[in-house]
Amino acid sequence: MNKDRKYVYLFQEGSKEMVDLLGGKGAGLAEMTRIGLNVPPGFTITTEACREYLKTEDFPAGMMDQVWTALKHVEKQSGRIFSDPENPLLVSVRSGAPVSMPGMMDTVLNVGLNSETLKGLEKRSGNRRFALDSYRRLIQMFGSIVLGIDSREFSDALESIKEQRGRKFDTDLDSADISDLIKIYGGIYEAHGKVFPQDVREQMEQAIEAVFRSWNSPRAQVYRKENGIGEWMGTAVSIVSMVFGNTGSRSATGVAFTRDPNSGEKVLFAEYLVNAQGEDVVSGIRTPRHISDMSRELPFAYRALLDSAEKLEKHYGDMQDIEFTVEDDIFYLLQTRSGKRTAKAALKIARDMVSEGILTEKDAVMRITPRMLDSLMHPQVKRTGKETVLGSGLPASPGAATGQAVFSSERAIELSKEKKPLILVRPETTADDVRGMVVSKGFLTQKGGMTSHAAVVARAMGKPAVVGAESIKVNVAERKMVSGDITVKEGDIITVDGTSGEFYLGTVETEAPGSNMDMDTVLSWADRFRKIGVRANANTPEEAIEARKLGAEGIGLARTERMFLGSDRLPIMREMIMSSSTEERIRHLDRLLPMQIHDFTEFFRTMEGFPVIIRLLDPPLHEFLPDKEEVIKEMYDLRNAAKSGKARKEDKKKLQDTEKIYTAIKNLEEFNPMLGFRGCRLGISYPEIYEMQVRAIIRAAMQVQSEGKKIFPEIMIPLVGHRSEIRVLRERLEKVVKSEDPEESVEYKFGTMIEIPRACITADEIARYADFFSFGTNDLTQMTFGYSRDDAEGKFLARYIEEGILENDPFSTIDQSGVGELMKIAVRKGRETNPELEVGICGEHGGDPDTVAFCSRIGLDYVSASPFRIPIARLAAARAAISDEEPTPTAGKARIPA
Amino acid sequence: MNKDRKYVYLFQEGSKEMVDLLGGKGAGLAEMTRIGLNVPPGFTITTEACREYLKTEDFPAGMMDQVWTALKHVEKQSGRIFSDPENPLLVSVRSGAPVSMPGMMDTVLNVGLNSETLKGLEKRSGNRRFALDSYRRLIQMFGSIVLGIDSREFSDALESIKEQRGRKFDTDLDSADISDLIKIYGGIYEAHGKVFPQDVREQMEQAIEAVFRSWNSPRAQVYRKENGIGEWMGTAVSIVSMVFGNTGSRSATGVAFTRDPNSGEKVLFAEYLVNAQGEDVVSGIRTPRHISDMSRELPFAYRALLDSAEKLEKHYGDMQDIEFTVEDDIFYLLQTRSGKRTAKAALKIARDMVSEGILTEKDAVMRITPRMLDSLMHPQVKRTGKETVLGSGLPASPGAATGQAVFSSERAIELSKEKKPLILVRPETTADDVRGMVVSKGFLTQKGGMTSHAAVVARAMGKPAVVGAESIKVNVAERKMVSGDITVKEGDIITVDGTSGEFYLGTVETEAPGSNMDMDTVLSWADRFRKIGVRANANTPEEAIEARKLGAEGIGLARTERMFLGSDRLPIMREMIMSSSTEERIRHLDRLLPMQIHDFTEFFRTMEGFPVIIRLLDPPLHEFLPDKEEVIKEMYDLRNAAKSGKARKEDKKKLQDTEKIYTAIKNLEEFNPMLGFRGCRLGISYPEIYEMQVRAIIRAAMQVQSEGKKIFPEIMIPLVGHRSEIRVLRERLEKVVKSEDPEESVEYKFGTMIEIPRACITADEIARYADFFSFGTNDLTQMTFGYSRDDAEGKFLARYIEEGILENDPFSTIDQSGVGELMKIAVRKGRETNPELEVGICGEHGGDPDTVAFCSRIGLDYVSASPFRIPIARLAAARAAISDEEPTPTAGKARIPA
């Protein structure tokens, strides 16, 4: 490596933009130094040095020289000298990757202490116990982190000396105790053939190497894999001169959020402990004090904290999570980073910061992730503090679900007959468990990560799941699970929170999903920035109303078949299907006509001023008939009864009816119904069905128009794959329109779903007969991949995702290189022959943020999503539009748009 | 229209290249005139004039002026004057479209006769009866063709006068009879308020107009629709000065083929009648004489016929079908056209003409159509003259089939249980008949055209069919059909000949399909010209041997699953499928291993020197299990027996087994198996299956190599849609190869089917891991269209083709604008990342001529087809390559390639 390469940056040399090189922690320390906040002097070794080290297992040439040079600067700034037995400089050696990996890598404190410098520390602090305890901590950390001795050996030794000498807390140990403990630690080192280096430069070198190495610790690797963090990044190492919050009553240590991370309220949210070190706050041994006390106890430091918090927030343009230490009334900042917050808080903070002039509206929109909104659109656990937390795992699929615990799919299926809600708890799930998952409300697994079978299937089903809850033991044979000292048996009520990853005993209070004023405000900004419309998929007028409330600008897909499943309509539908002649079929359709007119009238009224796309009948007719196996079973039973002479008269009639239904089922039976006699293929073969539906649309439209309402009906033909299909249907159905509305009072559009690969490839031909295209990406994905979703999801798709054969579930987010390519072809070819063509998407993908961004980029006019995904779609569309803009220097600077 | 436009061409002005303008007949007359053959003088009115007429219902301006000018030339040439009462010029007004439409349009003879010119004709011929009869014929034709009087009124009058006067034949009528008949005809005209124009120019104008109009006669329209002839073409009209073969014993009329159209032998094949007119030969009233008599009876004319025939054949470079008339020893040619011939004759003629130096080998290849070879590849009826012909219809699907007549699908299904061959006879077929068609050997329908439901389904099934046999009456209720005076009842044996369109009572002698020496020779030429390889789809070593014989250059697809259906293997396969652990599965696979090694060894031996592509297991596993409904039925019966206490011990065991199978079926059951758990999805989930297969391939290859044979195994993965699938499998299976063949003695290729739309779209990514692509166009068509073939064919596809929504069955010939586009994308992208990529096609389309041409044009390396389609593929490939060459002036000129 180039010897002149710069591997070490003093804090004053770095900045917040250098995250990739200095890591999050290093960049933060540099930035705070740069803007004049009080940070202990120090420097950072770059991630590049780490990467070199990981490649060669050796420090890059010149790196340590640069470290010693930088240390000289620090010595000058601090007025202390590393290894000086009188007034020694001590440092912490801290890990810090470009992406936060909390607790995954190592840090060594108090580097620079040995039996000589110990005396200097004691002298300087005038506190022998403090000095000894600092030394003890270094030996302990060095032994476990740097030399790889099992940390439990040290903590066991600590516990046993406390026990022997009747000390309750660590803080109860006196100097003599600690002195003895140091000797015991020496014995542990000896037993492992290790030596604690008295040479402080040796300490420094080994500590740096250990932090580099910790990048590849197994837990760090797992964490990166699960969070999609690149293996190549490496960690930076920051060397910070030690400040001590435990030197006495004028010292303290604490953490603070610049706003309340739960509610988003603009109040400093902080805790501190007087005379303590950072780890004491985290360990929970002592109860931290509320920040309001600090103004009295440590007024100078309190003032400095408030000033720093305000300065940091303004500077970063975001709520900060900071760590601080007060040493003898002097306030030091040790870390700052963007603070984690609840979705609700995120919305409030974004909105408030715009009012305060800290953020622009665009910045605010970019601060809210679709995932945050997603979590707000599911029922959320509302913690009261009274819950019995059983444990936590990975939050694999958001939302909360409560039900009886059940430990196998077989039992789940049996219990589901009692119609009680179930939570399926498994060691892990496989394809065999899909049956059980279907009948359960939520899932909990002991093993597996964010892309495990359970996680993938849960997200696909939209049900809450917590996976990889390693702390529980599931015993399938005994139908129970054990978590700590609590045993949950089959039938016991538990609650899983797929948003947080926690799970609870019993029922837990939940909040219903929904929007709030902060969300509404942020989304209203989003609406201004997005370039693509957002419509809703709604099958009933009730859903349409809900969709309007959530901001839908029209209906992108109303599936008419759902309207035929009502108990008043299904029998008519069945008679229609079993008709033996066109005349008979028309007779039954005539009975459905007024019902359809009613449905459409309601739709048009609700969506006054907005387009409503009504899709004509799509599914194969057998979907309206009962299950074949059930019918066979009934038929056999009735036949046996007839044979045995036990049949009553009504049974004979019933047998006839059943046989008739069986014949109808057999006639309609298909090998692959997805690719069979459905959609426009039905419409072409039984013209009377679509004719009835179009008649209903036009009559309803005329009715609503006569009420003085402006409406925009759009008639959509499903499953078109060839220009002739839409040509023939358009000709036929225009005749119906003409006969119903000879004066052409209704302005309507006529278009088609694009859901067959061939339709994409020949979109230029189809667009000649279509006013609009709407991508049906569910079917398009099925056919482009050759996956039957119903079959694939449980049988091999989860495995594919788990093994990384597919990166994502193509039914959740658009497969851009396959299905997306076809969509691009369709958009291009379609607009070639029909430049006025309106193009949208109405598959379930329409509510997926990545898909929305993709659709915005390929120039679609709108996306259409389920009502509860509308806010997510609005936000995602805005974020895509903003990211695609030329970058402008707005960060941290207020710019309120006119 | 432009007055200067040329609408009329004298024969000496035209040529054979002007078919579009002058029609087939006009161009032939012109060409014969041009090369100095004796054609009666005349001229032709262009098809353009006809098109103008049909548009405006009026002759284009100037056309009739040009007619009269041309007529002046004809008068000069013939030395006779139109309307001259002394020596009148008479003409025929003949239709003639650019494409042959035999008998579909009208012709009027003897135009120019009236009561005045009649005398001139009588005087000139010295034959009053002849003159009167000529006049009678004109009046009759003019009345029916030009004036639209029902022709039966005239023929009834003719018959009744014959009866009244005891004349048996028309020729028995004397002058007085004919004179009276002319008067009776006058009465018919009067009854219709029509007048026969005595003005001969009026006759000419009206006759021309009538011929133009006959283009749009209903029968002509139907014919064009069925034969795919453009409506826009129009017909030309040739005006030919009349020559008479009925002026006495030195006159004659006849037709001749320049070679035998049945066998292809090089002998003049002709018939003639002395003292007769053309219609007498066709009507069959008198038995024509064999041409050998002519050399004695009419030696001058005979010489002229031989000379003309030879000259025409050399000039046209093809066997000709000619019409001639001899008037007083002078030989006239009235028509020449390429002669229709049997497929066998076509091959012989092509081969002979190359030997004779008339054709080049390339020309010969272009003369043979794939359809001809196709007919030779099916069993053919071998006419002996002893058959009872029941009638004829349209030859909708080639081949011959014999079986019991059956008149409904229900009955067909019942009778099929007796395993006897059936011919389904229906008024017409609909989707409901598909069940019956499945169990029948051939079809006959009373109604429907070449694209009717029956025709489409028959071709898709590859079964013989005659459709639209309007002469029969099918009576479904009485289970019979009537044809003339023969009644065929259910169970009676009939034979349909889908190649000729005829059908017979009883069994008829047939020829087995197969190649002959002429075919072999022509195909060997074809092999030289084609640019694309031809391989075979063969699932057994026997099929591979057959394929080699028919010229296959390797195996393009060997489906390994077919090998598991043998009675020795299926039980093992089932046990493998129902295994509860990987270990158990491997145990069963180990039993299949030696069998697979045996299969592959045979393949490699048979295909020594050629590539053999072996496709690993593809279908969903449930295909190896029994039918679910049967299993349910058995289970119910066994359970009932168990309940009633009647079950024997073995029944209980059987119930257990049945329940186990039922469970396996339920576990494997899928909504859309086509899009389900199959192909490489299985291969990835159960690695041991493909591992066994690859092990077998490599062991077999090593074995055959050790026998000193050079072999080229190619391993093909089915159903790849994502690069990761092939990447993972390739890695895994290469390990197996390595372990079997550590010294890498076997050279093999590793590739994939391209049968999923996504594979086409992302072919660049997939080609990184593939040595070859093979388009599986069956599945690719299913997914690109979203059609399940099994469901679509009977349910809506036939209707789509019948109604013209689709032009072709996309499962028979590649849909070029949809599926073909995807193929082009795949070829381009695949070769982008892997320029060495070998690309072929192994779907059933590989044997379809249009598809072969398409594949040749888009640059595929080979096509692979069923063995019996190999000759067709070889020919089609050569024809595509030749058509794509720059056109060179070879027609009619001998050029024997070196």
PDB file of C-alpha atoms in Angstrom, chain B residues 179-353:
ATOM      1  CA  SER B 179     -84.622 -24.608 -83.222  1.00  0.00           C
ATOM      2  CA  ASP B 180     -87.684 -25.378 -81.124  1.00  0.00           C
ATOM      3  CA  LEU B 181     -85.608 -25.333 -77.994  1.00  0.00           C
ATOM      4  CA  ILE B 182     -84.358 -21.847 -78.863  1.00  0.00           C
ATOM      5  CA  LYS B 183     -87.978 -20.742 -79.050  1.00  0.00           C
ATOM      6  CA  ILE B 184     -88.741 -22.314 -75.701  1.00  0.00           C
ATOM      7  CA  TYR B 185     -85.715 -20.469 -74.249  1.00  0.00           C
ATOM      8  CA  GLY B 186     -87.191 -17.284 -75.668  1.00  0.00           C
ATOM      9  CA  GLY B 187     -90.322 -18.009 -73.650  1.00  0.00           C
ATOM     10  CA  ILE B 188     -88.253 -18.396 -70.489  1.00  0.00           C
ATOM     11  CA  TYR B 189     -86.619 -15.007 -71.144  1.00  0.00           C
ATOM     12  CA  GLU B 190     -90.046 -13.481 -71.660  1.00  0.00           C
ATOM     13  CA  ALA B 191     -91.459 -14.957 -68.474  1.00  0.00           C
ATOM     14  CA  HIS B 192     -88.641 -13.170 -66.603  1.00  0.00           C
ATOM     15  CA  GLY B 193     -89.160  -9.948 -68.565  1.00  0.00           C
ATOM     16  CA  LYS B 194     -85.702 -10.306 -70.093  1.00  0.00           C
ATOM     17  CA  VAL B 195     -84.515  -9.897 -73.617  1.00  0.00           C
ATOM     18  CA  PHE B 196     -81.608 -11.598 -75.351  1.00  0.00           C
ATOM     19  CA  PRO B 197     -79.614  -8.742 -76.934  1.00  0.00           C
ATOM     20  CA  GLN B 198     -79.301  -9.109 -80.667  1.00  0.00           C
ATOM     21  CA  ASP B 199     -76.686  -6.326 -80.595  1.00  0.00           C
ATOM     22  CA  VAL B 200     -73.405  -8.223 -80.330  1.00  0.00           C
ATOM     23  CA  ARG B 201     -71.600  -5.254 -78.726  1.00  0.00           C
ATOM     24  CA  GLU B 202     -74.315  -5.248 -76.108  1.00  0.00           C
ATOM     25  CA  GLN B 203     -73.644  -8.985 -75.618  1.00  0.00           C
ATOM     26  CA  MET B 204     -69.951  -8.276 -75.145  1.00  0.00           C
ATOM     27  CA  GLU B 205     -70.476  -5.467 -72.620  1.00  0.00           C
ATOM     28  CA  GLN B 206     -72.962  -7.375 -70.542  1.00  0.00           C
ATOM     29  CA  ALA B 207     -70.850 -10.539 -70.556  1.00  0.00           C
ATOM     30  CA  ILE B 208     -67.791  -8.649 -69.340  1.00  0.00           C
ATOM     31  CA  GLU B 209     -69.825  -7.034 -66.587  1.00  0.00           C
ATOM     32  CA  ALA B 210     -71.243 -10.412 -65.559  1.00  0.00           C
ATOM     33  CA  VAL B 211     -67.760 -11.892 -65.249  1.00  0.00           C
ATOM     34  CA  PHE B 212     -66.629  -8.944 -63.149  1.00  0.00           C
ATOM     35  CA  ARG B 213     -69.693  -9.386 -60.925  1.00  0.00           C
ATOM     36  CA  SER B 214     -69.077 -13.094 -60.547  1.00  0.00           C
ATOM     37  CA  TRP B 215     -66.017 -12.194 -58.392  1.00  0.00           C
ATOM     38  CA  ASN B 216     -68.470 -11.421 -55.627  1.00  0.00           C
ATOM     39  CA  SER B 217     -70.764 -14.402 -56.030  1.00  0.00           C
ATOM     40  CA  PRO B 218     -71.441 -16.032 -52.661  1.00  0.00           C
ATOM     41  CA  ARG B 219     -69.666 -19.272 -53.580  1.00  0.00           C
ATOM     42  CA  ALA B 220     -66.577 -17.318 -54.746  1.00  0.00           C
ATOM     43  CA  GLN B 221     -66.522 -15.371 -51.482  1.00  0.00           C
ATOM     44  CA  VAL B 222     -66.761 -18.534 -49.425  1.00  0.00           C
ATOM     45  CA  TYR B 223     -64.006 -20.139 -51.474  1.00  0.00           C
ATOM     46  CA  ARG B 224     -61.706 -17.174 -51.009  1.00  0.00           C
ATOM     47  CA  LYS B 225     -62.328 -17.075 -47.293  1.00  0.00           C
ATOM     48  CA  GLU B 226     -61.573 -20.761 -46.939  1.00  0.00           C
ATOM     49  CA  ASN B 227     -58.464 -20.575 -49.066  1.00  0.00           C
ATOM     50  CA  GLY B 228     -57.168 -17.331 -47.657  1.00  0.00           C
ATOM     51  CA  ILE B 229     -57.385 -15.476 -50.973  1.00  0.00           C
ATOM     52  CA  GLY B 230     -57.517 -11.688 -50.735  1.00  0.00           C
ATOM     53  CA  GLU B 231     -60.901 -10.079 -51.388  1.00  0.00           C
ATOM     54  CA  TRP B 232     -59.211  -7.115 -53.039  1.00  0.00           C
ATOM     55  CA  MET B 233     -57.678  -8.993 -55.990  1.00  0.00           C
ATOM     56  CA  GLY B 234     -60.489  -9.059 -58.552  1.00  0.00           C
ATOM     57  CA  THR B 235     -60.583 -11.102 -61.715  1.00  0.00           C
ATOM     58  CA  ALA B 236     -59.259 -10.418 -65.175  1.00  0.00           C
ATOM     59  CA  VAL B 237     -61.407 -11.134 -68.251  1.00  0.00           C
ATOM     60  CA  SER B 238     -59.943 -12.742 -71.343  1.00  0.00           C
ATOM     61  CA  ILE B 239     -61.692 -12.337 -74.673  1.00  0.00           C
ATOM     62  CA  VAL B 240     -60.631 -15.211 -76.904  1.00  0.00           C
ATOM     63  CA  SER B 241     -61.737 -15.758 -80.463  1.00  0.00           C
ATOM     64  CA  MET B 242     -63.787 -18.948 -80.569  1.00  0.00           C
ATOM     65  CA  VAL B 243     -62.356 -22.122 -82.035  1.00  0.00           C
ATOM     66  CA  PHE B 244     -64.637 -25.152 -82.298  1.00  0.00           C
ATOM     67  CA  GLY B 245     -63.752 -28.726 -81.588  1.00  0.00           C
ATOM     68  CA  ASN B 246     -67.235 -29.782 -82.670  1.00  0.00           C
ATOM     69  CA  THR B 247     -67.174 -28.930 -86.358  1.00  0.00           C
ATOM     70  CA  GLY B 248     -66.693 -32.519 -87.458  1.00  0.00           C
ATOM     71  CA  SER B 249     -64.321 -35.473 -87.392  1.00  0.00           C
ATOM     72  CA  ARG B 250     -61.175 -33.374 -87.985  1.00  0.00           C
ATOM     73  CA  SER B 251     -61.976 -31.460 -84.854  1.00  0.00           C
ATOM     74  CA  ALA B 252     -61.540 -32.366 -81.212  1.00  0.00           C
ATOM     75  CA  THR B 253     -61.105 -30.991 -77.782  1.00  0.00           C
ATOM     76  CA  GLY B 254     -59.019 -32.241 -74.863  1.00  0.00           C
ATOM     77  CA  VAL B 255     -56.999 -31.722 -71.737  1.00  0.00           C
ATOM     78  CA  ALA B 256     -53.464 -32.893 -71.035  1.00  0.00           C
ATOM     79  CA  PHE B 257     -50.991 -33.110 -68.226  1.00  0.00           C
ATOM     80  CA  THR B 258     -47.424 -33.040 -69.487  1.00  0.00           C
ATOM     81  CA  ARG B 259     -46.600 -35.827 -67.001  1.00  0.00           C
ATOM     82  CA  ASP B 260     -48.629 -38.333 -65.029  1.00  0.00           C
ATOM     83  CA  PRO B 261     -50.049 -36.289 -62.104  1.00  0.00           C
ATOM     84  CA  ASN B 262     -50.493 -39.382 -59.955  1.00  0.00           C
ATOM     85  CA  SER B 263     -47.163 -41.133 -60.314  1.00  0.00           C
ATOM     86  CA  GLY B 264     -45.056 -38.321 -61.773  1.00  0.00           C
ATOM     87  CA  GLU B 265     -43.931 -40.575 -64.653  1.00  0.00           C
ATOM     88  CA  LYS B 266     -42.682 -38.698 -67.688  1.00  0.00           C
ATOM     89  CA  VAL B 267     -45.511 -39.614 -70.060  1.00  0.00           C
ATOM     90  CA  LEU B 268     -48.101 -37.332 -71.584  1.00  0.00           C
ATOM     91  CA  PHE B 269     -51.303 -37.842 -69.649  1.00  0.00           C
ATOM     92  CA  ALA B 270     -54.182 -36.657 -71.775  1.00  0.00           C
ATOM     93  CA  GLU B 271     -57.742 -37.288 -72.898  1.00  0.00           C
ATOM     94  CA  TYR B 272     -59.643 -35.969 -75.901  1.00  0.00           C
ATOM     95  CA  LEU B 273     -62.972 -36.222 -77.656  1.00  0.00           C
ATOM     96  CA  VAL B 274     -63.423 -35.930 -81.392  1.00  0.00           C
ATOM     97  CA  ASN B 275     -66.126 -33.531 -82.550  1.00  0.00           C
ATOM     98  CA  ALA B 276     -66.795 -32.114 -79.142  1.00  0.00           C
ATOM     99  CA  GLN B 277     -66.626 -28.944 -77.106  1.00  0.00           C
ATOM    100  CA  GLY B 278     -64.670 -28.488 -73.880  1.00  0.00           C
ATOM    101  CA  GLU B 279     -67.684 -28.883 -71.641  1.00  0.00           C
ATOM    102  CA  ASP B 280     -68.387 -32.299 -73.157  1.00  0.00           C
ATOM    103  CA  VAL B 281     -65.055 -33.608 -71.861  1.00  0.00           C
ATOM    104  CA  VAL B 282     -65.764 -32.354 -68.382  1.00  0.00           C
ATOM    105  CA  SER B 283     -69.431 -33.416 -68.258  1.00  0.00           C
ATOM    106  CA  GLY B 284     -68.543 -37.068 -68.704  1.00  0.00           C
ATOM    107  CA  ILE B 285     -71.388 -37.742 -71.107  1.00  0.00           C
ATOM    108  CA  ARG B 286     -69.059 -39.352 -73.581  1.00  0.00           C
ATOM    109  CA  THR B 287     -66.029 -41.349 -72.497  1.00  0.00           C
ATOM    110  CA  PRO B 288     -62.873 -39.523 -73.601  1.00  0.00           C
ATOM    111  CA  ARG B 289     -60.346 -41.325 -75.714  1.00  0.00           C
ATOM    112  CA  HIS B 290     -56.856 -42.160 -74.628  1.00  0.00           C
ATOM    113  CA  ILE B 291     -54.199 -39.928 -76.099  1.00  0.00           C
ATOM    114  CA  SER B 292     -52.444 -42.828 -77.837  1.00  0.00           C
ATOM    115  CA  ASP B 293     -55.369 -43.012 -80.305  1.00  0.00           C
ATOM    116  CA  MET B 294     -54.826 -39.416 -81.303  1.00  0.00           C
ATOM    117  CA  SER B 295     -51.568 -40.141 -83.105  1.00  0.00           C
ATOM    118  CA  ARG B 296     -53.601 -42.180 -85.547  1.00  0.00           C
ATOM    119  CA  GLU B 297     -56.826 -40.180 -85.697  1.00  0.00           C
ATOM    120  CA  LEU B 298     -55.384 -36.667 -85.717  1.00  0.00           C
ATOM    121  CA  PRO B 299     -51.676 -37.057 -86.487  1.00  0.00           C
ATOM    122  CA  PHE B 300     -50.986 -33.401 -87.227  1.00  0.00           C
ATOM    123  CA  ALA B 301     -52.676 -32.188 -84.116  1.00  0.00           C
ATOM    124  CA  TYR B 302     -51.008 -34.943 -82.093  1.00  0.00           C
ATOM    125  CA  ARG B 303     -47.564 -33.800 -83.240  1.00  0.00           C
ATOM    126  CA  ALA B 304     -48.472 -30.217 -82.362  1.00  0.00           C
ATOM    127  CA  LEU B 305     -49.670 -31.311 -78.906  1.00  0.00           C
ATOM    128  CA  LEU B 306     -46.396 -33.157 -78.180  1.00  0.00           C
ATOM    129  CA  ASP B 307     -44.313 -30.227 -79.361  1.00  0.00           C
ATOM    130  CA  SER B 308     -46.369 -27.741 -77.397  1.00  0.00           C
ATOM    131  CA  ALA B 309     -46.214 -29.843 -74.245  1.00  0.00           C
ATOM    132  CA  GLU B 310     -42.453 -30.139 -74.400  1.00  0.00           C
ATOM    133  CA  LYS B 311     -41.996 -26.496 -75.175  1.00  0.00           C
ATOM    134  CA  LEU B 312     -44.307 -25.422 -72.359  1.00  0.00           C
ATOM    135  CA  GLU B 313     -42.670 -27.666 -69.783  1.00  0.00           C
ATOM    136  CA  LYS B 314     -39.209 -26.408 -70.634  1.00  0.00           C
ATOM    137  CA  HIS B 315     -40.411 -22.850 -70.741  1.00  0.00           C
ATOM    138  CA  TYR B 316     -42.255 -22.962 -67.433  1.00  0.00           C
ATOM    139  CA  GLY B 317     -39.862 -25.402 -65.831  1.00  0.00           C
ATOM    140  CA  ASP B 318     -42.832 -27.312 -64.496  1.00  0.00           C
ATOM    141  CA  MET B 319     -45.382 -29.923 -65.344  1.00  0.00           C
ATOM    142  CA  GLN B 320     -48.275 -28.201 -67.141  1.00  0.00           C
ATOM    143  CA  ASP B 321     -52.007 -28.780 -67.230  1.00  0.00           C
ATOM    144  CA  ILE B 322     -53.236 -27.642 -70.656  1.00  0.00           C
ATOM    145  CA  GLU B 323     -56.503 -27.330 -72.547  1.00  0.00           C
ATOM    146  CA  PHE B 324     -56.566 -27.600 -76.304  1.00  0.00           C
ATOM    147  CA  THR B 325     -58.970 -27.625 -79.207  1.00  0.00           C
ATOM    148  CA  VAL B 326     -58.456 -28.950 -82.704  1.00  0.00           C
ATOM    149  CA  GLU B 327     -60.571 -27.230 -85.343  1.00  0.00           C
ATOM    150  CA  ASP B 328     -60.312 -28.800 -88.741  1.00  0.00           C
ATOM    151  CA  ASP B 329     -56.867 -30.263 -88.017  1.00  0.00           C
ATOM    152  CA  ILE B 330     -55.526 -27.039 -86.624  1.00  0.00           C
ATOM    153  CA  PHE B 331     -54.266 -27.347 -83.029  1.00  0.00           C
ATOM    154  CA  TYR B 332     -55.023 -24.484 -80.626  1.00  0.00           C
ATOM    155  CA  LEU B 333     -53.931 -24.041 -77.044  1.00  0.00           C
ATOM    156  CA  LEU B 334     -56.587 -22.492 -74.827  1.00  0.00           C
ATOM    157  CA  GLN B 335     -54.992 -22.627 -71.422  1.00  0.00           C
ATOM    158  CA  THR B 336     -51.860 -23.651 -69.606  1.00  0.00           C
ATOM    159  CA  ARG B 337     -51.168 -23.740 -65.931  1.00  0.00           C
ATOM    160  CA  SER B 338     -49.014 -25.530 -63.452  1.00  0.00           C
ATOM    161  CA  GLY B 339     -50.563 -28.976 -63.050  1.00  0.00           C
ATOM    162  CA  LYS B 340     -51.933 -30.237 -59.753  1.00  0.00           C
ATOM    163  CA  ARG B 341     -50.272 -33.486 -58.678  1.00  0.00           C
ATOM    164  CA  THR B 342     -50.013 -35.879 -55.798  1.00  0.00           C
ATOM    165  CA  ALA B 343     -47.224 -35.392 -53.309  1.00  0.00           C
ATOM    166  CA  LYS B 344     -45.519 -38.507 -54.595  1.00  0.00           C
ATOM    167  CA  ALA B 345     -45.663 -37.244 -58.165  1.00  0.00           C
ATOM    168  CA  ALA B 346     -44.400 -33.843 -57.121  1.00  0.00           C
ATOM    169  CA  LEU B 347     -41.277 -35.403 -55.673  1.00  0.00           C
ATOM    170  CA  LYS B 348     -40.640 -37.589 -58.694  1.00  0.00           C
ATOM    171  CA  ILE B 349     -41.211 -34.729 -61.126  1.00  0.00           C
ATOM    172  CA  ALA B 350     -38.920 -32.403 -59.219  1.00  0.00           C
ATOM    173  CA  ARG B 351     -36.185 -35.023 -59.090  1.00  0.00           C
ATOM    174  CA  ASP B 352     -36.575 -35.960 -62.788  1.00  0.00           C
ATOM    175  CA  MET B 353     -36.595 -32.381 -63.940  1.00  0.00           C
TER     176      MET B 353
END
